Amino acid sequence: MDAVRVALLREVLAGTEWLGATRRFAGVLRGSVVSHGGGLLLVGTPEYEPWHLAAHLVDEAAWSGTPELAPTLVRQHARPSDPAHLAVGPGRIAAARRGETLLVVAPEEPAPLLERVHDARRAGVTVLALGAGGGELAAMAHDTLAVPEGAELDLDSVQHLVSAAAGENAGSPRARRGFRDRLSRLAEALTAPPPAPW
């Protein structure tokens, strides 16, 4: 989803809780990784790997001048023969330590994942969760954004909003307005209704 589609989605969602919720969660994510100088791990479940979110966060990291947002994608079934950016397995979560952030995107909560997340939290890792909400993962996480089954948005759409909001420069004194921000403002201006005639 590009900046224009995100802007259109935001327009459709104006007046709902989703915009505030995704921006708040993205602010927590950004604050966690920036304050610790990076170390963002992104993991899903064996059936749901958030590779698309990983790609968007890499883009947002580059566009916003915030390299700390670029995650390491931890894959449940990574193989040594995979390309380097896809070859990081669950052992990386076990090696995580204080100062790192673990973003878990999980529509369901398999027991092995919960054990790894629990161990990472005990090691001092900041745990953020994006998923169905209300389960053990939400109880373990420092912050969570619930996307319950049957909500107006699906998990993929929420990930687009979170990644776009994480890369926004608003509120960051060290960041400068980038191309992505200008494009988003242009899209919003182009999709806004015309002014009322005098």
JSON list of C-alpha atoms in Angstrom, two decimals:
[
{"chain": "A", "resi": 1, "resn": "MET", "atom": "CA", "xyz": [0.00, 0.00, 0.00]},
{"chain": "A", "resi": 2, "resn": "ASP", "atom": "CA", "xyz": [1.54, 3.30, -1.06]},
{"chain": "A", "resi": 3, "resn": "ALA", "atom": "CA", "xyz": [1.29, 6.73, 0.56]},
{"chain": "A", "resi": 4, "resn": "VAL", "atom": "CA", "xyz": [-1.73, 7.73, -1.53]},
{"chain": "A", "resi": 5, "resn": "ARG", "atom": "CA", "xyz": [-3.68, 4.62, -0.50]},
{"chain": "A", "resi": 6, "resn": "VAL", "atom": "CA", "xyz": [-2.73, 5.12, 3.15]},
{"chain": "A", "resi": 7, "resn": "ALA", "atom": "CA", "xyz": [-3.97, 8.72, 2.90]},
{"chain": "A", "resi": 8, "resn": "LEU", "atom": "CA", "xyz": [-7.25, 7.51, 1.37]},
{"chain": "A", "resi": 9, "resn": "LEU", "atom": "CA", "xyz": [-7.62, 4.85, 4.07]},
{"chain": "A", "resi": 10, "resn": "ARG", "atom": "CA", "xyz": [-7.03, 7.50, 6.72]},
{"chain": "A", "resi": 11, "resn": "GLU", "atom": "CA", "xyz": [-9.72, 9.67, 5.14]},
{"chain": "A", "resi": 12, "resn": "VAL", "atom": "CA", "xyz": [-12.20, 6.80, 5.19]},
{"chain": "A", "resi": 13, "resn": "LEU", "atom": "CA", "xyz": [-11.35, 6.11, 8.83]},
{"chain": "A", "resi": 14, "resn": "ALA", "atom": "CA", "xyz": [-11.65, 9.74, 9.94]},
{"chain": "A", "resi": 15, "resn": "GLY", "atom": "CA", "xyz": [-13.79, 9.90, 13.05]},
{"chain": "A", "resi": 16, "resn": "THR", "atom": "CA", "xyz": [-13.10, 6.31, 14.06]},
{"chain": "A", "resi": 17, "resn": "GLU", "atom": "CA", "xyz": [-10.81, 5.13, 16.85]},
{"chain": "A", "resi": 18, "resn": "TRP", "atom": "CA", "xyz": [-8.42, 3.44, 14.40]},
{"chain": "A", "resi": 19, "resn": "LEU", "atom": "CA", "xyz": [-6.43, 6.52, 13.43]},
{"chain": "A", "resi": 20, "resn": "GLY", "atom": "CA", "xyz": [-5.67, 7.48, 17.00]},
{"chain": "A", "resi": 21, "resn": "ALA", "atom": "CA", "xyz": [-5.01, 3.89, 18.04]},
{"chain": "A", "resi": 22, "resn": "THR", "atom": "CA", "xyz": [-2.59, 3.15, 15.19]},
{"chain": "A", "resi": 23, "resn": "ARG", "atom": "CA", "xyz": [-0.75, 6.46, 15.65]},
{"chain": "A", "resi": 24, "resn": "ARG", "atom": "CA", "xyz": [-0.47, 5.89, 19.40]},
{"chain": "A", "resi": 25, "resn": "PHE", "atom": "CA", "xyz": [0.89, 2.36, 18.92]},
{"chain": "A", "resi": 26, "resn": "ALA", "atom": "CA", "xyz": [3.27, 3.54, 16.19]},
{"chain": "A", "resi": 27, "resn": "GLY", "atom": "CA", "xyz": [4.50, 6.28, 18.54]},
{"chain": "A", "resi": 28, "resn": "VAL", "atom": "CA", "xyz": [5.23, 3.69, 21.23]},
{"chain": "A", "resi": 29, "resn": "LEU", "atom": "CA", "xyz": [7.08, 1.55, 18.67]},
{"chain": "A", "resi": 30, "resn": "ARG", "atom": "CA", "xyz": [9.10, 4.46, 17.35]},
{"chain": "A", "resi": 31, "resn": "GLY", "atom": "CA", "xyz": [9.85, 5.77, 20.84]},
{"chain": "A", "resi": 32, "resn": "SER", "atom": "CA", "xyz": [11.04, 2.37, 22.00]},
{"chain": "A", "resi": 33, "resn": "VAL", "atom": "CA", "xyz": [13.47, 1.76, 19.15]},
{"chain": "A", "resi": 34, "resn": "VAL", "atom": "CA", "xyz": [14.74, 5.33, 18.86]},
{"chain": "A", "resi": 35, "resn": "SER", "atom": "CA", "xyz": [15.38, 5.72, 22.58]},
{"chain": "A", "resi": 36, "resn": "HIS", "atom": "CA", "xyz": [17.42, 2.50, 22.62]},
{"chain": "A", "resi": 37, "resn": "GLY", "atom": "CA", "xyz": [19.23, 3.13, 19.34]},
{"chain": "A", "resi": 38, "resn": "GLY", "atom": "CA", "xyz": [17.58, 0.33, 17.38]},
{"chain": "A", "resi": 39, "resn": "GLY", "atom": "CA", "xyz": [17.32, -3.38, 17.87]},
{"chain": "A", "resi": 40, "resn": "LEU", "atom": "CA", "xyz": [13.82, -3.99, 16.49]},
{"chain": "A", "resi": 41, "resn": "LEU", "atom": "CA", "xyz": [12.89, -7.65, 16.08]},
{"chain": "A", "resi": 42, "resn": "LEU", "atom": "CA", "xyz": [9.70, -8.50, 14.18]},
{"chain": "A", "resi": 43, "resn": "VAL", "atom": "CA", "xyz": [8.11, -11.93, 14.51]},
{"chain": "A", "resi": 44, "resn": "GLY", "atom": "CA", "xyz": [4.89, -13.63, 13.51]},
{"chain": "A", "resi": 45, "resn": "THR", "atom": "CA", "xyz": [3.59, -17.15, 13.85]},
{"chain": "A", "resi": 46, "resn": "PRO", "atom": "CA", "xyz": [4.39, -20.28, 11.82]},
{"chain": "A", "resi": 47, "resn": "GLU", "atom": "CA", "xyz": [1.27, -19.60, 9.73]},
{"chain": "A", "resi": 48, "resn": "TYR", "atom": "CA", "xyz": [1.56, -15.80, 9.56]},
{"chain": "A", "resi": 49, "resn": "GLU", "atom": "CA", "xyz": [4.89, -14.15, 8.83]},
{"chain": "A", "resi": 50, "resn": "PRO", "atom": "CA", "xyz": [4.75, -10.33, 8.77]},
{"chain": "A", "resi": 51, "resn": "TRP", "atom": "CA", "xyz": [7.25, -9.97, 5.91]},
{"chain": "A", "resi": 52, "resn": "HIS", "atom": "CA", "xyz": [5.11, -7.24, 4.33]},
{"chain": "A", "resi": 53, "resn": "LEU", "atom": "CA", "xyz": [5.27, -5.14, 7.52]},
{"chain": "A", "resi": 54, "resn": "ALA", "atom": "CA", "xyz": [9.03, -5.71, 7.63]},
{"chain": "A", "resi": 55, "resn": "ALA", "atom": "CA", "xyz": [9.38, -4.32, 4.10]},
{"chain": "A", "resi": 56, "resn": "HIS", "atom": "CA", "xyz": [7.23, -1.28, 4.92]},
{"chain": "A", "resi": 57, "resn": "LEU", "atom": "CA", "xyz": [9.19, -0.54, 8.09]},
{"chain": "A", "resi": 58, "resn": "VAL", "atom": "CA", "xyz": [12.46, -0.72, 6.13]},
{"chain": "A", "resi": 59, "resn": "ASP", "atom": "CA", "xyz": [10.99, 1.81, 3.66]},
{"chain": "A", "resi": 60, "resn": "GLU", "atom": "CA", "xyz": [9.72, 4.05, 6.45]},
{"chain": "A", "resi": 61, "resn": "ALA", "atom": "CA", "xyz": [13.10, 3.88, 8.17]},
{"chain": "A", "resi": 62, "resn": "ALA", "atom": "CA", "xyz": [14.78, 5.17, 5.02]},
{"chain": "A", "resi": 63, "resn": "TRP", "atom": "CA", "xyz": [12.17, 7.80, 4.15]},
{"chain": "A", "resi": 64, "resn": "SER", "atom": "CA", "xyz": [11.92, 9.22, 7.66]},
{"chain": "A", "resi": 65, "resn": "GLY", "atom": "CA", "xyz": [15.64, 9.23, 8.39]},
{"chain": "A", "resi": 66, "resn": "THR", "atom": "CA", "xyz": [15.03, 6.88, 11.32]},
{"chain": "A", "resi": 67, "resn": "PRO", "atom": "CA", "xyz": [17.21, 3.80, 10.70]},
{"chain": "A", "resi": 68, "resn": "GLU", "atom": "CA", "xyz": [16.17, 2.35, 14.07]},
{"chain": "A", "resi": 69, "resn": "LEU", "atom": "CA", "xyz": [12.78, 1.44, 12.55]},
{"chain": "A", "resi": 70, "resn": "ALA", "atom": "CA", "xyz": [14.33, -1.11, 10.16]},
{"chain": "A", "resi": 71, "resn": "PRO", "atom": "CA", "xyz": [13.50, -4.49, 11.74]},
{"chain": "A", "resi": 72, "resn": "THR", "atom": "CA", "xyz": [15.14, -7.87, 11.77]},
{"chain": "A", "resi": 73, "resn": "LEU", "atom": "CA", "xyz": [12.47, -10.28, 10.54]},
{"chain": "A", "resi": 74, "resn": "VAL", "atom": "CA", "xyz": [12.51, -13.43, 12.69]},
{"chain": "A", "resi": 75, "resn": "ARG", "atom": "CA", "xyz": [11.04, -16.34, 10.78]},
{"chain": "A", "resi": 76, "resn": "GLN", "atom": "CA", "xyz": [9.71, -19.51, 12.35]},
{"chain": "A", "resi": 77, "resn": "HIS", "atom": "CA", "xyz": [10.96, -21.73, 9.52]},
{"chain": "A", "resi": 78, "resn": "ALA", "atom": "CA", "xyz": [14.13, -19.91, 8.48]},
{"chain": "A", "resi": 79, "resn": "ARG", "atom": "CA", "xyz": [16.79, -21.99, 6.75]},
{"chain": "A", "resi": 80, "resn": "PRO", "atom": "CA", "xyz": [20.51, -21.24, 6.48]},
{"chain": "A", "resi": 81, "resn": "SER", "atom": "CA", "xyz": [20.16, -21.37, 2.67]},
{"chain": "A", "resi": 82, "resn": "ASP", "atom": "CA", "xyz": [17.67, -18.47, 2.71]},
{"chain": "A", "resi": 83, "resn": "PRO", "atom": "CA", "xyz": [18.89, -14.97, 1.78]},
{"chain": "A", "resi": 84, "resn": "ALA", "atom": "CA", "xyz": [20.49, -13.27, 4.80]},
{"chain": "A", "resi": 85, "resn": "HIS", "atom": "CA", "xyz": [17.48, -11.01, 5.54]},
{"chain": "A", "resi": 86, "resn": "LEU", "atom": "CA", "xyz": [15.19, -14.08, 5.59]},
{"chain": "A", "resi": 87, "resn": "ALA", "atom": "CA", "xyz": [17.50, -16.50, 7.42]},
{"chain": "A", "resi": 88, "resn": "VAL", "atom": "CA", "xyz": [17.02, -15.28, 10.99]},
{"chain": "A", "resi": 89, "resn": "GLY", "atom": "CA", "xyz": [15.31, -17.95, 13.08]},
{"chain": "A", "resi": 90, "resn": "PRO", "atom": "CA", "xyz": [13.62, -18.05, 16.50]},
{"chain": "A", "resi": 91, "resn": "GLY", "atom": "CA", "xyz": [17.00, -18.37, 18.23]},
{"chain": "A", "resi": 92, "resn": "ARG", "atom": "CA", "xyz": [17.40, -14.63, 17.71]},
{"chain": "A", "resi": 93, "resn": "ILE", "atom": "CA", "xyz": [14.53, -14.01, 20.14]},
{"chain": "A", "resi": 94, "resn": "ALA", "atom": "CA", "xyz": [16.31, -16.13, 22.74]},
{"chain": "A", "resi": 95, "resn": "ALA", "atom": "CA", "xyz": [19.43, -13.99, 22.25]},
{"chain": "A", "resi": 96, "resn": "ALA", "atom": "CA", "xyz": [17.53, -10.69, 22.64]},
{"chain": "A", "resi": 97, "resn": "ARG", "atom": "CA", "xyz": [18.45, -8.52, 25.62]},
{"chain": "A", "resi": 98, "resn": "ARG", "atom": "CA", "xyz": [17.51, -5.30, 27.40]},
{"chain": "A", "resi": 99, "resn": "GLY", "atom": "CA", "xyz": [17.36, -2.35, 25.02]},
{"chain": "A", "resi": 100, "resn": "GLU", "atom": "CA", "xyz": [15.86, -4.36, 22.17]},
{"chain": "A", "resi": 101, "resn": "THR", "atom": "CA", "xyz": [12.22, -4.27, 21.09]},
{"chain": "A", "resi": 102, "resn": "LEU", "atom": "CA", "xyz": [10.21, -7.29, 19.99]},
{"chain": "A", "resi": 103, "resn": "LEU", "atom": "CA", "xyz": [7.16, -6.56, 17.84]},
{"chain": "A", "resi": 104, "resn": "VAL", "atom": "CA", "xyz": [4.91, -9.62, 17.68]},
{"chain": "A", "resi": 105, "resn": "VAL", "atom": "CA", "xyz": [2.28, -9.77, 14.94]},
{"chain": "A", "resi": 106, "resn": "ALA", "atom": "CA", "xyz": [0.07, -12.74, 15.75]},
{"chain": "A", "resi": 107, "resn": "PRO", "atom": "CA", "xyz": [-3.51, -13.43, 14.74]},
{"chain": "A", "resi": 108, "resn": "GLU", "atom": "CA", "xyz": [-3.29, -16.51, 16.99]},
{"chain": "A", "resi": 109, "resn": "GLU", "atom": "CA", "xyz": [-1.05, -17.43, 19.92]},
{"chain": "A", "resi": 110, "resn": "PRO", "atom": "CA", "xyz": [0.86, -20.70, 19.52]},
{"chain": "A", "resi": 111, "resn": "ALA", "atom": "CA", "xyz": [2.45, -21.95, 22.76]},
{"chain": "A", "resi": 112, "resn": "PRO", "atom": "CA", "xyz": [6.08, -22.03, 21.47]},
{"chain": "A", "resi": 113, "resn": "LEU", "atom": "CA", "xyz": [5.81, -18.36, 20.45]},
{"chain": "A", "resi": 114, "resn": "LEU", "atom": "CA", "xyz": [4.35, -17.40, 23.82]},
{"chain": "A", "resi": 115, "resn": "GLU", "atom": "CA", "xyz": [7.24, -19.15, 25.59]},
{"chain": "A", "resi": 116, "resn": "ARG", "atom": "CA", "xyz": [9.80, -17.25, 23.50]},
{"chain": "A", "resi": 117, "resn": "VAL", "atom": "CA", "xyz": [8.05, -13.93, 24.11]},
{"chain": "A", "resi": 118, "resn": "HIS", "atom": "CA", "xyz": [7.87, -14.63, 27.85]},
{"chain": "A", "resi": 119, "resn": "ASP", "atom": "CA", "xyz": [11.60, -15.43, 27.98]},
{"chain": "A", "resi": 120, "resn": "ALA", "atom": "CA", "xyz": [12.44, -12.28, 25.99]},
{"chain": "A", "resi": 121, "resn": "ARG", "atom": "CA", "xyz": [10.40, -10.11, 28.34]},
{"chain": "A", "resi": 122, "resn": "ARG", "atom": "CA", "xyz": [12.16, -11.65, 31.35]},
{"chain": "A", "resi": 123, "resn": "ALA", "atom": "CA", "xyz": [15.48, -10.77, 29.66]},
{"chain": "A", "resi": 124, "resn": "GLY", "atom": "CA", "xyz": [14.44, -7.09, 29.59]},
{"chain": "A", "resi": 125, "resn": "VAL", "atom": "CA", "xyz": [13.19, -6.86, 26.00]},
{"chain": "A", "resi": 126, "resn": "THR", "atom": "CA", "xyz": [10.35, -4.41, 25.35]},
{"chain": "A", "resi": 127, "resn": "VAL", "atom": "CA", "xyz": [7.46, -6.45, 23.92]},
{"chain": "A", "resi": 128, "resn": "LEU", "atom": "CA", "xyz": [4.83, -4.90, 21.67]},
{"chain": "A", "resi": 129, "resn": "ALA", "atom": "CA", "xyz": [1.94, -6.95, 20.29]},
{"chain": "A", "resi": 130, "resn": "LEU", "atom": "CA", "xyz": [-0.31, -6.53, 17.28]},
{"chain": "A", "resi": 131, "resn": "GLY", "atom": "CA", "xyz": [-3.02, -9.16, 16.99]},
{"chain": "A", "resi": 132, "resn": "ALA", "atom": "CA", "xyz": [-6.38, -10.42, 18.16]},
{"chain": "A", "resi": 133, "resn": "GLY", "atom": "CA", "xyz": [-5.83, -9.08, 21.69]},
{"chain": "A", "resi": 134, "resn": "GLY", "atom": "CA", "xyz": [-7.16, -10.29, 24.99]},
{"chain": "A", "resi": 135, "resn": "GLY", "atom": "CA", "xyz": [-5.00, -13.40, 25.27]},
{"chain": "A", "resi": 136, "resn": "GLU", "atom": "CA", "xyz": [-1.74, -14.29, 26.98]},
{"chain": "A", "resi": 137, "resn": "LEU", "atom": "CA", "xyz": [0.28, -12.25, 24.49]},
{"chain": "A", "resi": 138, "resn": "ALA", "atom": "CA", "xyz": [-1.58, -9.06, 25.43]},
{"chain": "A", "resi": 139, "resn": "ALA", "atom": "CA", "xyz": [-0.92, -9.79, 29.10]},
{"chain": "A", "resi": 140, "resn": "MET", "atom": "CA", "xyz": [2.83, -10.19, 28.44]},
{"chain": "A", "resi": 141, "resn": "ALA", "atom": "CA", "xyz": [3.23, -7.18, 26.16]},
{"chain": "A", "resi": 142, "resn": "HIS", "atom": "CA", "xyz": [4.25, -3.74, 27.37]},
{"chain": "A", "resi": 143, "resn": "ASP", "atom": "CA", "xyz": [1.81, -2.33, 24.82]},
{"chain": "A", "resi": 144, "resn": "THR", "atom": "CA", "xyz": [-0.67, -3.87, 22.43]},
{"chain": "A", "resi": 145, "resn": "LEU", "atom": "CA", "xyz": [-2.97, -2.95, 19.58]},
{"chain": "A", "resi": 146, "resn": "ALA", "atom": "CA", "xyz": [-5.89, -5.34, 19.31]},
{"chain": "A", "resi": 147, "resn": "VAL", "atom": "CA", "xyz": [-7.40, -6.17, 15.94]},
{"chain": "A", "resi": 148, "resn": "PRO", "atom": "CA", "xyz": [-10.26, -8.48, 16.91]},
{"chain": "A", "resi": 149, "resn": "GLU", "atom": "CA", "xyz": [-11.88, -10.82, 14.44]},
{"chain": "A", "resi": 150, "resn": "GLY", "atom": "CA", "xyz": [-14.74, -9.02, 12.69]},
{"chain": "A", "resi": 151, "resn": "ALA", "atom": "CA", "xyz": [-13.30, -5.53, 13.24]},
{"chain": "A", "resi": 152, "resn": "GLU", "atom": "CA", "xyz": [-13.74, -2.85, 10.54]},
{"chain": "A", "resi": 153, "resn": "LEU", "atom": "CA", "xyz": [-10.10, -3.36, 9.56]},
{"chain": "A", "resi": 154, "resn": "ASP", "atom": "CA", "xyz": [-8.11, -6.51, 9.04]},
{"chain": "A", "resi": 155, "resn": "LEU", "atom": "CA", "xyz": [-4.64, -7.11, 10.45]},
{"chain": "A", "resi": 156, "resn": "ASP", "atom": "CA", "xyz": [-2.93, -6.26, 7.15]},
{"chain": "A", "resi": 157, "resn": "SER", "atom": "CA", "xyz": [-4.61, -2.84, 6.88]},
{"chain": "A", "resi": 158, "resn": "VAL", "atom": "CA", "xyz": [-3.73, -2.01, 10.48]},
{"chain": "A", "resi": 159, "resn": "GLN", "atom": "CA", "xyz": [-0.09, -2.91, 9.79]},
{"chain": "A", "resi": 160, "resn": "HIS", "atom": "CA", "xyz": [-0.05, -0.43, 6.90]},
{"chain": "A", "resi": 161, "resn": "LEU", "atom": "CA", "xyz": [-1.40, 2.32, 9.14]},
{"chain": "A", "resi": 162, "resn": "VAL", "atom": "CA", "xyz": [1.08, 1.50, 11.91]},
{"chain": "A", "resi": 163, "resn": "SER", "atom": "CA", "xyz": [4.09, 1.42, 9.60]},
{"chain": "A", "resi": 164, "resn": "ALA", "atom": "CA", "xyz": [3.11, 4.71, 7.93]},
{"chain": "A", "resi": 165, "resn": "ALA", "atom": "CA", "xyz": [2.53, 6.38, 11.30]},
{"chain": "A", "resi": 166, "resn": "ALA", "atom": "CA", "xyz": [5.83, 5.06, 12.67]},
{"chain": "A", "resi": 167, "resn": "GLY", "atom": "CA", "xyz": [7.66, 6.81, 9.86]},
{"chain": "A", "resi": 168, "resn": "GLU", "atom": "CA", "xyz": [5.87, 10.12, 10.25]},
{"chain": "A", "resi": 169, "resn": "ASN", "atom": "CA", "xyz": [8.13, 12.98, 11.24]},
{"chain": "A", "resi": 170, "resn": "ALA", "atom": "CA", "xyz": [5.59, 14.82, 13.36]},
{"chain": "A", "resi": 171, "resn": "GLY", "atom": "CA", "xyz": [6.81, 15.37, 16.86]},
{"chain": "A", "resi": 172, "resn": "SER", "atom": "CA", "xyz": [10.40, 14.44, 16.10]},
{"chain": "A", "resi": 173, "resn": "PRO", "atom": "CA", "xyz": [12.69, 17.44, 16.55]},
{"chain": "A", "resi": 174, "resn": "ARG", "atom": "CA", "xyz": [15.60, 15.81, 14.73]},
{"chain": "A", "resi": 175, "resn": "ALA", "atom": "CA", "xyz": [13.66, 14.69, 11.68]},
{"chain": "A", "resi": 176, "resn": "ARG", "atom": "CA", "xyz": [13.03, 16.79, 8.61]},
{"chain": "A", "resi": 177, "resn": "ARG", "atom": "CA", "xyz": [10.04, 16.79, 6.33]},
{"chain": "A", "resi": 178, "resn": "GLY", "atom": "CA", "xyz": [10.65, 14.08, 3.75]},
{"chain": "A", "resi": 179, "resn": "PHE", "atom": "CA", "xyz": [9.27, 13.15, 0.38]},
{"chain": "A", "resi": 180, "resn": "ARG", "atom": "CA", "xyz": [6.82, 10.72, 1.95]},
{"chain": "A", "resi": 181, "resn": "ASP", "atom": "CA", "xyz": [5.34, 13.46, 4.16]},
{"chain": "A", "resi": 182, "resn": "ARG", "atom": "CA", "xyz": [4.98, 15.85, 1.24]},
{"chain": "A", "resi": 183, "resn": "LEU", "atom": "CA", "xyz": [3.37, 13.12, -0.87]},
{"chain": "A", "resi": 184, "resn": "SER", "atom": "CA", "xyz": [0.94, 12.26, 1.93]},
{"chain": "A", "resi": 185, "resn": "ARG", "atom": "CA", "xyz": [-0.04, 15.93, 2.37]},
{"chain": "A", "resi": 186, "resn": "LEU", "atom": "CA", "xyz": [-0.52, 16.25, -1.41]},
{"chain": "A", "resi": 187, "resn": "ALA", "atom": "CA", "xyz": [-2.72, 13.15, -1.49]},
{"chain": "A", "resi": 188, "resn": "GLU", "atom": "CA", "xyz": [-4.81, 14.51, 1.37]},
{"chain": "A", "resi": 189, "resn": "ALA", "atom": "CA", "xyz": [-5.19, 17.86, -0.42]},
{"chain": "A", "resi": 190, "resn": "LEU", "atom": "CA", "xyz": [-6.16, 16.18, -3.70]},
{"chain": "A", "resi": 191, "resn": "THR", "atom": "CA", "xyz": [-8.78, 13.97, -2.07]},
{"chain": "A", "resi": 192, "resn": "ALA", "atom": "CA", "xyz": [-10.29, 16.72, 0.09]},
{"chain": "A", "resi": 193, "resn": "PRO", "atom": "CA", "xyz": [-13.65, 18.16, -1.03]},
{"chain": "A", "resi": 194, "resn": "PRO", "atom": "CA", "xyz": [-13.46, 21.50, -2.83]},
{"chain": "A", "resi": 195, "resn": "PRO", "atom": "CA", "xyz": [-13.93, 24.63, -0.72]},
{"chain": "A", "resi": 196, "resn": "ALA", "atom": "CA", "xyz": [-17.45, 25.99, -0.48]},
{"chain": "A", "resi": 197, "resn": "PRO", "atom": "CA", "xyz": [-18.20, 28.83, -2.94]},
{"chain": "A", "resi": 198, "resn": "TRP", "atom": "CA", "xyz": [-18.52, 32.32, -1.48]}
]
